[in-house]
Amino acid sequence: MDSVRTTYIHKDIEPFYVGGASATISSNGEILATPLNEDVIVTNLYTNEILHKIEGDGELITNIVITPDGTKLAILSQSQQLRIFDVNQGEIIKSFKLPSPCYISTADITSSLFAFGGSDGVITVWDIEGGYVTHSLKGHGTTVCSLAFYGELNSTEWKLASGDIMGTVKIWDLVKRKCIVTSNEHNSAVRGVGFSEGGEYFMTGGRDDIAIIYNTKNYKPINTYSINEQIECGGFLTLRNNKEYFYTAGAENILKVWNIHTGNLVAQSKTPFKTNEELVIIDTIKLDNDDIILIVSDQTLIHLNLQDTYDIEPGMELPIAKRIAGNHGIIADIRYVGPNFDLIALATNSPALRIVDTTKPLELKLYEGHKDLLNALDVSTNGKWIATASKDNEAILWKWDEEEEEFGLYARFQGHAGSVSAIALSRSDESPKFLITGSTDFTIKKWKIPSQANTIVKTSDYTRRAHEKDINSIDISPNDEYFASASFDKLGKIWNTESGETIGVLKGHKRGLWDINFYKFDKLIVTASGDKTVKVWSLNDFTCLKTFEGHTNSVQRVKFFNRNSPQLLSTGADGLVKLWDYKSGETIKTFDNHDNRIWSIDIKEDGAEFVTADADGKISQWEDNTEEEIRQKEQNQKLKVEQEQSLSNYINSKDWPNAFLLALTLDHSMRLYNVLRSCIETNDDPSSTIGSKVLESTIISLSDEQLIRLFTKVRDWNVNFKYFEISQKLISVVISNIEDEKLAEIKGLMKIIDSIIPYSERHFTRIDDLIEQSYILDYAVEQMNKSIA
């Protein structure tokens, strides 16, 4: 087999949660529904499978809510349209126009009712099974921003609580169909309302930083607590020991659990590392087992494990069961990591390092340490060390913990005066001995890896003024003898690692360089530039050996691979991935799988696999399929030879039906034409238009798909007067034996027939002209004969 890899197959990890509306989850934690701008994605969290993609109505989603049993989903958009989606059937079962856009909704515990809070202050209660409005509750003078049911159907305790953006709270008795309580204790939007499990307490939480506990006997405030943050959601929590607490979440991105009677903070979720990123918990969902899902403003979901908690000890940190990434935003860099390289590390427009297990693509692990977004990352040759470069002017080294089976922060490197924009770890040993960083301060630094963990390194081995503009990429040679840098100043540079001195300059690009990469198996290095080209350079004399052109926009990343026959993979701002053969200088394949700029690529097992990621957060995993493609081509060729022989045998034996069907299957226009012509010329059955009644029967019994294929050929033949006669004979056979109604029902057939008619008319006109001319000729001959006589 040729050593050049020629084709790849891929699978994708795509964003499934984009937009400001909250996500919604069934009460058992299995079915998740998320807005994707104007569409909605329904996912099974147990299997990590996307079940449905529900197309929108052209307007952004304002809110969605799923019933606790996970069977019905209410979808609301800016168009004021309410659509009810049946999750099991996979279809919209009801549509209804609401009086105003709705930004908040809820479902009751029995999965019987939805409630929608309108921006006009009207609350609409919807009977799910019946598909109609049961209540239209008016009383709020402004946008409703919180809702909560309490009770069961046909119960006198069937209530609905609501809060609005002006601080008003109302309790509605749905049996009596009226408001029974109005409270104005808050002076700002009330974003959290809820009833305790036994119905003894009611709570409200607002953006005025206040949480209030009420006694439901008279709905008088029992306690008012200062929470010291804007509250976006809240509710009650009952543990296995039957102790009740209330919880709040909001601006600090922390779920806090409070003592109902004292207002003391008794437990909370993990305090996020302080960064420049402002994240807010926009909603919480309590599951049947008392686990709580936090929905964060960056479209991540945090699953807190409380089902195993018997009691809460003061100061307790609530354990995280898992995190789910609705999207990864702009992915600036990507690497295969882990002892088996089966994990993917992401540098995104977020300060946290993200790790994704490709077997559980919806889940992620976050490693906090940087204070600003990540620019770049690199990984050691054994996959157990990750280096990250950040806009916070620091680099961090992370080490794999064998016992915990996750990465932990090992060391910080501080000293750059600007954003760290490029980074690389040493290559010659499995555990790195040093790292090189590049910065927007135009310098490069070499750092020694400390022997002790949790070290802050502030002194580098050396610092060099490297370029006149930002440094975008650094790579280190396989033996650590050299490293290379690429900059916006249009230059690539080769450096001696030990001395930090420049030994070569790569000059020739017309615009800034985005990437640079050594070929592991020869003295070659490749660069990618904003001038839309890829250039390969000699490390012997630093001359350009080849220039690869084909991208229509900046080339963002390029990687060398393939020990046996050098190849390149490049990605661009045009959203294309190109596979190049270095020896021929030609493009082998262009993969058009991304819709946006591809910032990152990494290669595994010398090209057996690679991964790409773009500015939309879409990740594509590619697997070499060259051997399978070659086998398939060989099988197809063998089958083709066998079919050609069979066709020849059928024609020789005058088995016209089988010859016709095989030629039609081969989808070769002239083979099919020759079969028909041979049958007509043989004329075994003069009573048949095409020389064989058996063949006519075969044509009449063709499937819809086969008729479409046949008429496509007829259309093509009919264009040429040379083939016109046989095409008309076929048309005659079909139209004479198949009812017009049946032909009209075949999707796409009438369009093909319409395109046949003009040429048929032209051919018949030409025949009429020839006949008319023949009459004139006959007349002339007759007159000549008379003259001679």
mmCIF file of C-alpha atoms in Angstrom, residues 529-749:
data_model
loop_
_atom_site.group_PDB
_atom_site.id
_atom_site.type_symbol
_atom_site.label_atom_id
_atom_site.label_comp_id
_atom_site.label_asym_id
_atom_site.label_seq_id
_atom_site.Cartn_x
_atom_site.Cartn_y
_atom_site.Cartn_z
ATOM 1 C CA SER A 529 0.633 32.864 6.900
ATOM 2 C CA GLY A 530 -2.047 35.465 6.459
ATOM 3 C CA ASP A 531 -0.946 35.680 2.818
ATOM 4 C CA LYS A 532 -3.010 32.467 2.224
ATOM 5 C CA THR A 533 0.080 30.299 1.663
ATOM 6 C CA VAL A 534 2.002 27.513 3.364
ATOM 7 C CA LYS A 535 5.784 27.449 2.906
ATOM 8 C CA VAL A 536 8.248 24.630 3.586
ATOM 9 C CA TRP A 537 11.821 25.637 4.440
ATOM 10 C CA SER A 538 15.170 23.842 4.618
ATOM 11 C CA LEU A 539 16.851 23.794 8.022
ATOM 12 C CA ASN A 540 20.204 23.464 6.276
ATOM 13 C CA ASP A 541 20.263 26.862 4.575
ATOM 14 C CA PHE A 542 16.836 28.332 5.600
ATOM 15 C CA THR A 543 15.666 28.676 1.995
ATOM 16 C CA CYS A 544 12.072 28.177 0.902
ATOM 17 C CA LEU A 545 11.736 24.807 -0.823
ATOM 18 C CA LYS A 546 8.043 24.849 -1.710
ATOM 19 C CA THR A 547 5.025 27.118 -1.498
ATOM 20 C CA PHE A 548 1.555 25.607 -1.217
ATOM 21 C CA GLU A 549 -1.371 27.697 -2.455
ATOM 22 C CA GLY A 550 -5.048 26.825 -2.267
ATOM 23 C CA HIS A 551 -6.613 28.460 0.772
ATOM 24 C CA THR A 552 -8.812 31.467 0.009
ATOM 25 C CA ASN A 553 -8.054 33.208 3.304
ATOM 26 C CA SER A 554 -5.402 33.237 6.037
ATOM 27 C CA VAL A 555 -3.823 29.886 6.866
ATOM 28 C CA GLN A 556 -4.171 29.628 10.646
ATOM 29 C CA ARG A 557 -2.449 26.317 11.419
ATOM 30 C CA VAL A 558 -0.220 23.818 9.629
ATOM 31 C CA LYS A 559 1.265 20.490 10.785
ATOM 32 C CA PHE A 560 3.851 18.145 9.262
ATOM 33 C CA PHE A 561 3.323 14.367 9.602
ATOM 34 C CA ASN A 562 3.982 10.928 8.051
ATOM 35 C CA ARG A 563 7.389 9.362 8.639
ATOM 36 C CA ASN A 564 7.377 7.454 5.329
ATOM 37 C CA SER A 565 6.252 10.190 2.960
ATOM 38 C CA PRO A 566 6.024 13.803 4.223
ATOM 39 C CA GLN A 567 2.510 15.246 4.274
ATOM 40 C CA LEU A 568 0.910 18.418 5.579
ATOM 41 C CA LEU A 569 -2.416 19.349 7.119
ATOM 42 C CA SER A 570 -3.434 22.997 7.083
ATOM 43 C CA THR A 571 -6.483 24.867 8.358
ATOM 44 C CA GLY A 572 -7.652 28.322 7.402
ATOM 45 C CA ALA A 573 -9.898 31.267 8.013
ATOM 46 C CA ASP A 574 -11.855 29.956 5.012
ATOM 47 C CA GLY A 575 -13.082 27.062 7.193
ATOM 48 C CA LEU A 576 -11.230 24.485 5.090
ATOM 49 C CA VAL A 577 -8.875 21.666 6.064
ATOM 50 C CA LYS A 578 -6.374 20.780 3.334
ATOM 51 C CA LEU A 579 -4.323 17.602 3.071
ATOM 52 C CA TRP A 580 -1.109 18.078 1.074
ATOM 53 C CA ASP A 581 1.488 15.742 -0.410
ATOM 54 C CA TYR A 582 4.893 17.371 0.107
ATOM 55 C CA LYS A 583 6.665 15.494 -2.700
ATOM 56 C CA SER A 584 4.174 16.399 -5.428
ATOM 57 C CA GLY A 585 3.278 19.762 -3.957
ATOM 58 C CA GLU A 586 -0.383 19.033 -4.659
ATOM 59 C CA THR A 587 -3.564 19.058 -2.601
ATOM 60 C CA ILE A 588 -4.703 15.475 -1.962
ATOM 61 C CA LYS A 589 -8.039 16.370 -0.356
ATOM 62 C CA THR A 590 -9.953 19.411 0.839
ATOM 63 C CA PHE A 591 -12.297 18.826 3.783
ATOM 64 C CA ASP A 592 -15.155 21.302 4.075
ATOM 65 C CA ASN A 593 -16.630 20.396 7.437
ATOM 66 C CA HIS A 594 -16.421 23.713 9.292
ATOM 67 C CA ASP A 595 -18.457 26.881 8.800
ATOM 68 C CA ASN A 596 -16.054 29.274 10.498
ATOM 69 C CA ARG A 597 -12.361 30.040 10.923
ATOM 70 C CA ILE A 598 -10.394 26.999 12.079
ATOM 71 C CA TRP A 599 -7.997 28.168 14.768
ATOM 72 C CA SER A 600 -6.638 24.826 15.897
ATOM 73 C CA ILE A 601 -5.505 21.367 14.829
ATOM 74 C CA ASP A 602 -3.571 18.499 16.413
ATOM 75 C CA ILE A 603 -2.324 15.196 15.004
ATOM 76 C CA LYS A 604 -2.177 11.808 16.703
ATOM 77 C CA GLU A 605 -0.221 8.643 15.832
ATOM 78 C CA ASP A 606 1.589 10.245 12.891
ATOM 79 C CA GLY A 607 -1.623 11.114 11.069
ATOM 80 C CA ALA A 608 -3.770 8.103 11.932
ATOM 81 C CA GLU A 609 -6.061 10.624 13.624
ATOM 82 C CA PHE A 610 -6.311 14.379 13.845
ATOM 83 C CA VAL A 611 -8.685 16.862 15.431
ATOM 84 C CA THR A 612 -9.799 20.340 14.349
ATOM 85 C CA ALA A 613 -11.766 23.061 16.130
ATOM 86 C CA ASP A 614 -13.209 26.352 14.930
ATOM 87 C CA ALA A 615 -14.417 29.749 16.095
ATOM 88 C CA ASP A 616 -17.968 28.404 16.591
ATOM 89 C CA GLY A 617 -16.738 25.808 19.100
ATOM 90 C CA LYS A 618 -17.298 22.868 16.751
ATOM 91 C CA ILE A 619 -14.796 20.015 17.156
ATOM 92 C CA SER A 620 -14.241 17.471 14.382
ATOM 93 C CA GLN A 621 -12.396 14.207 15.009
ATOM 94 C CA TRP A 622 -10.824 12.714 11.885
ATOM 95 C CA GLU A 623 -9.717 9.115 11.396
ATOM 96 C CA ASP A 624 -7.579 7.824 8.534
ATOM 97 C CA ASN A 625 -9.708 5.816 6.125
ATOM 98 C CA THR A 626 -7.143 5.292 3.349
ATOM 99 C CA GLU A 627 -6.904 1.496 3.592
ATOM 100 C CA GLU A 628 -10.675 1.118 3.690
ATOM 101 C CA GLU A 629 -11.043 3.432 0.699
ATOM 102 C CA ILE A 630 -8.464 1.416 -1.271
ATOM 103 C CA ARG A 631 -10.233 -1.846 -0.385
ATOM 104 C CA GLN A 632 -13.566 -0.339 -1.392
ATOM 105 C CA LYS A 633 -12.143 0.856 -4.718
ATOM 106 C CA GLU A 634 -10.711 -2.590 -5.388
ATOM 107 C CA GLN A 635 -14.042 -4.233 -4.563
ATOM 108 C CA ASN A 636 -15.910 -1.736 -6.744
ATOM 109 C CA GLN A 637 -13.509 -2.329 -9.614
ATOM 110 C CA LYS A 638 -13.867 -6.088 -9.265
ATOM 111 C CA LEU A 639 -17.659 -5.777 -9.144
ATOM 112 C CA LYS A 640 -17.602 -3.480 -12.164
ATOM 113 C CA VAL A 641 -15.588 -5.995 -14.193
ATOM 114 C CA GLU A 642 -17.981 -8.780 -13.196
ATOM 115 C CA GLN A 643 -21.006 -6.654 -14.097
ATOM 116 C CA GLU A 644 -19.498 -5.683 -17.447
ATOM 117 C CA GLN A 645 -18.979 -9.364 -18.240
ATOM 118 C CA SER A 646 -22.509 -10.194 -17.158
ATOM 119 C CA LEU A 647 -23.856 -7.399 -19.339
ATOM 120 C CA SER A 648 -21.940 -8.707 -22.334
ATOM 121 C CA ASN A 649 -23.280 -12.228 -21.689
ATOM 122 C CA TYR A 650 -26.866 -10.957 -21.440
ATOM 123 C CA ILE A 651 -26.559 -9.081 -24.734
ATOM 124 C CA ASN A 652 -24.991 -12.051 -26.514
ATOM 125 C CA SER A 653 -27.757 -14.329 -25.284
ATOM 126 C CA LYS A 654 -30.399 -11.692 -26.146
ATOM 127 C CA ASP A 655 -31.574 -11.589 -22.510
ATOM 128 C CA TRP A 656 -32.805 -8.028 -22.991
ATOM 129 C CA PRO A 657 -34.634 -7.547 -19.631
ATOM 130 C CA ASN A 658 -31.589 -8.495 -17.518
ATOM 131 C CA ALA A 659 -29.236 -6.583 -19.826
ATOM 132 C CA PHE A 660 -31.470 -3.493 -19.518
ATOM 133 C CA LEU A 661 -31.741 -3.702 -15.701
ATOM 134 C CA LEU A 662 -27.996 -4.238 -15.256
ATOM 135 C CA ALA A 663 -27.121 -1.343 -17.581
ATOM 136 C CA LEU A 664 -29.588 0.879 -15.696
ATOM 137 C CA THR A 665 -27.987 -0.179 -12.379
ATOM 138 C CA LEU A 666 -24.505 0.618 -13.704
ATOM 139 C CA ASP A 667 -25.891 4.078 -14.457
ATOM 140 C CA HIS A 668 -23.900 4.373 -17.671
ATOM 141 C CA SER A 669 -25.849 6.233 -20.324
ATOM 142 C CA MET A 670 -24.282 4.750 -23.473
ATOM 143 C CA ARG A 671 -24.316 1.161 -22.226
ATOM 144 C CA LEU A 672 -28.035 1.459 -21.610
ATOM 145 C CA TYR A 673 -28.543 3.097 -25.003
ATOM 146 C CA ASN A 674 -26.630 0.333 -26.767
ATOM 147 C CA VAL A 675 -28.716 -2.365 -25.052
ATOM 148 C CA LEU A 676 -31.913 -0.712 -26.301
ATOM 149 C CA ARG A 677 -30.506 -0.148 -29.793
ATOM 150 C CA SER A 678 -29.362 -3.780 -30.048
ATOM 151 C CA CYS A 679 -32.793 -4.998 -28.965
ATOM 152 C CA ILE A 680 -34.559 -2.772 -31.533
ATOM 153 C CA GLU A 681 -32.172 -3.771 -34.333
ATOM 154 C CA THR A 682 -32.580 -7.484 -33.539
ATOM 155 C CA ASN A 683 -36.373 -6.982 -33.578
ATOM 156 C CA ASP A 684 -37.225 -10.435 -32.185
ATOM 157 C CA ASP A 685 -40.798 -9.236 -31.664
ATOM 158 C CA PRO A 686 -42.027 -6.914 -34.474
ATOM 159 C CA SER A 687 -45.221 -6.189 -32.504
ATOM 160 C CA SER A 688 -43.161 -4.363 -29.874
ATOM 161 C CA THR A 689 -42.124 -0.714 -30.192
ATOM 162 C CA ILE A 690 -38.657 -1.614 -28.922
ATOM 163 C CA GLY A 691 -38.390 -5.114 -30.382
ATOM 164 C CA SER A 692 -39.277 -7.107 -27.240
ATOM 165 C CA LYS A 693 -42.576 -7.353 -25.359
ATOM 166 C CA VAL A 694 -40.713 -8.923 -22.410
ATOM 167 C CA LEU A 695 -38.459 -5.867 -22.178
ATOM 168 C CA GLU A 696 -41.526 -3.615 -22.379
ATOM 169 C CA SER A 697 -42.988 -5.458 -19.362
ATOM 170 C CA THR A 698 -39.729 -4.959 -17.499
ATOM 171 C CA ILE A 699 -39.768 -1.198 -18.197
ATOM 172 C CA ILE A 700 -43.406 -0.868 -17.162
ATOM 173 C CA SER A 701 -42.691 -2.562 -13.808
ATOM 174 C CA LEU A 702 -39.724 -0.306 -12.887
ATOM 175 C CA SER A 703 -39.743 1.289 -9.440
ATOM 176 C CA ASP A 704 -40.201 5.052 -9.052
ATOM 177 C CA GLU A 705 -36.477 5.500 -8.471
ATOM 178 C CA GLN A 706 -35.629 3.449 -11.582
ATOM 179 C CA LEU A 707 -38.116 5.424 -13.694
ATOM 180 C CA ILE A 708 -36.490 8.669 -12.547
ATOM 181 C CA ARG A 709 -33.081 7.297 -13.542
ATOM 182 C CA LEU A 710 -34.399 6.077 -16.922
ATOM 183 C CA PHE A 711 -36.086 9.373 -17.776
ATOM 184 C CA THR A 712 -32.912 11.231 -16.833
ATOM 185 C CA LYS A 713 -31.138 9.211 -19.535
ATOM 186 C CA VAL A 714 -34.013 9.782 -21.969
ATOM 187 C CA ARG A 715 -33.750 13.529 -21.365
ATOM 188 C CA ASP A 716 -30.025 13.455 -22.097
ATOM 189 C CA TRP A 717 -30.485 11.380 -25.285
ATOM 190 C CA ASN A 718 -33.361 13.513 -26.468
ATOM 191 C CA VAL A 719 -31.130 16.574 -26.735
ATOM 192 C CA ASN A 720 -29.217 14.942 -29.616
ATOM 193 C CA PHE A 721 -31.075 14.173 -32.855
ATOM 194 C CA LYS A 722 -28.799 11.143 -33.283
ATOM 195 C CA TYR A 723 -30.349 9.458 -30.223
ATOM 196 C CA PHE A 724 -33.780 11.010 -30.544
ATOM 197 C CA GLU A 725 -35.573 8.000 -32.060
ATOM 198 C CA ILE A 726 -34.823 5.545 -29.223
ATOM 199 C CA SER A 727 -35.680 8.115 -26.543
ATOM 200 C CA GLN A 728 -39.079 8.646 -28.185
ATOM 201 C CA LYS A 729 -39.714 4.911 -28.397
ATOM 202 C CA LEU A 730 -39.045 4.593 -24.661
ATOM 203 C CA ILE A 731 -41.356 7.520 -23.906
ATOM 204 C CA SER A 732 -44.047 5.851 -26.002
ATOM 205 C CA VAL A 733 -43.703 2.548 -24.083
ATOM 206 C CA VAL A 734 -43.984 4.260 -20.682
ATOM 207 C CA ILE A 735 -46.827 6.663 -21.514
ATOM 208 C CA SER A 736 -48.838 3.984 -23.317
ATOM 209 C CA ASN A 737 -48.694 1.544 -20.427
ATOM 210 C CA ILE A 738 -48.488 3.586 -17.206
ATOM 211 C CA GLU A 739 -51.369 5.804 -16.118
ATOM 212 C CA ASP A 740 -50.743 9.561 -16.160
ATOM 213 C CA GLU A 741 -51.876 9.865 -12.524
ATOM 214 C CA LYS A 742 -49.244 7.393 -11.396
ATOM 215 C CA LEU A 743 -46.518 9.172 -13.331
ATOM 216 C CA ALA A 744 -47.598 12.521 -11.872
ATOM 217 C CA GLU A 745 -47.245 11.129 -8.329
ATOM 218 C CA ILE A 746 -43.565 10.241 -8.833
ATOM 219 C CA LYS A 747 -41.641 13.069 -7.181
ATOM 220 C CA GLY A 748 -39.414 14.916 -9.651
ATOM 221 C CA LEU A 749 -40.521 12.988 -12.752
#
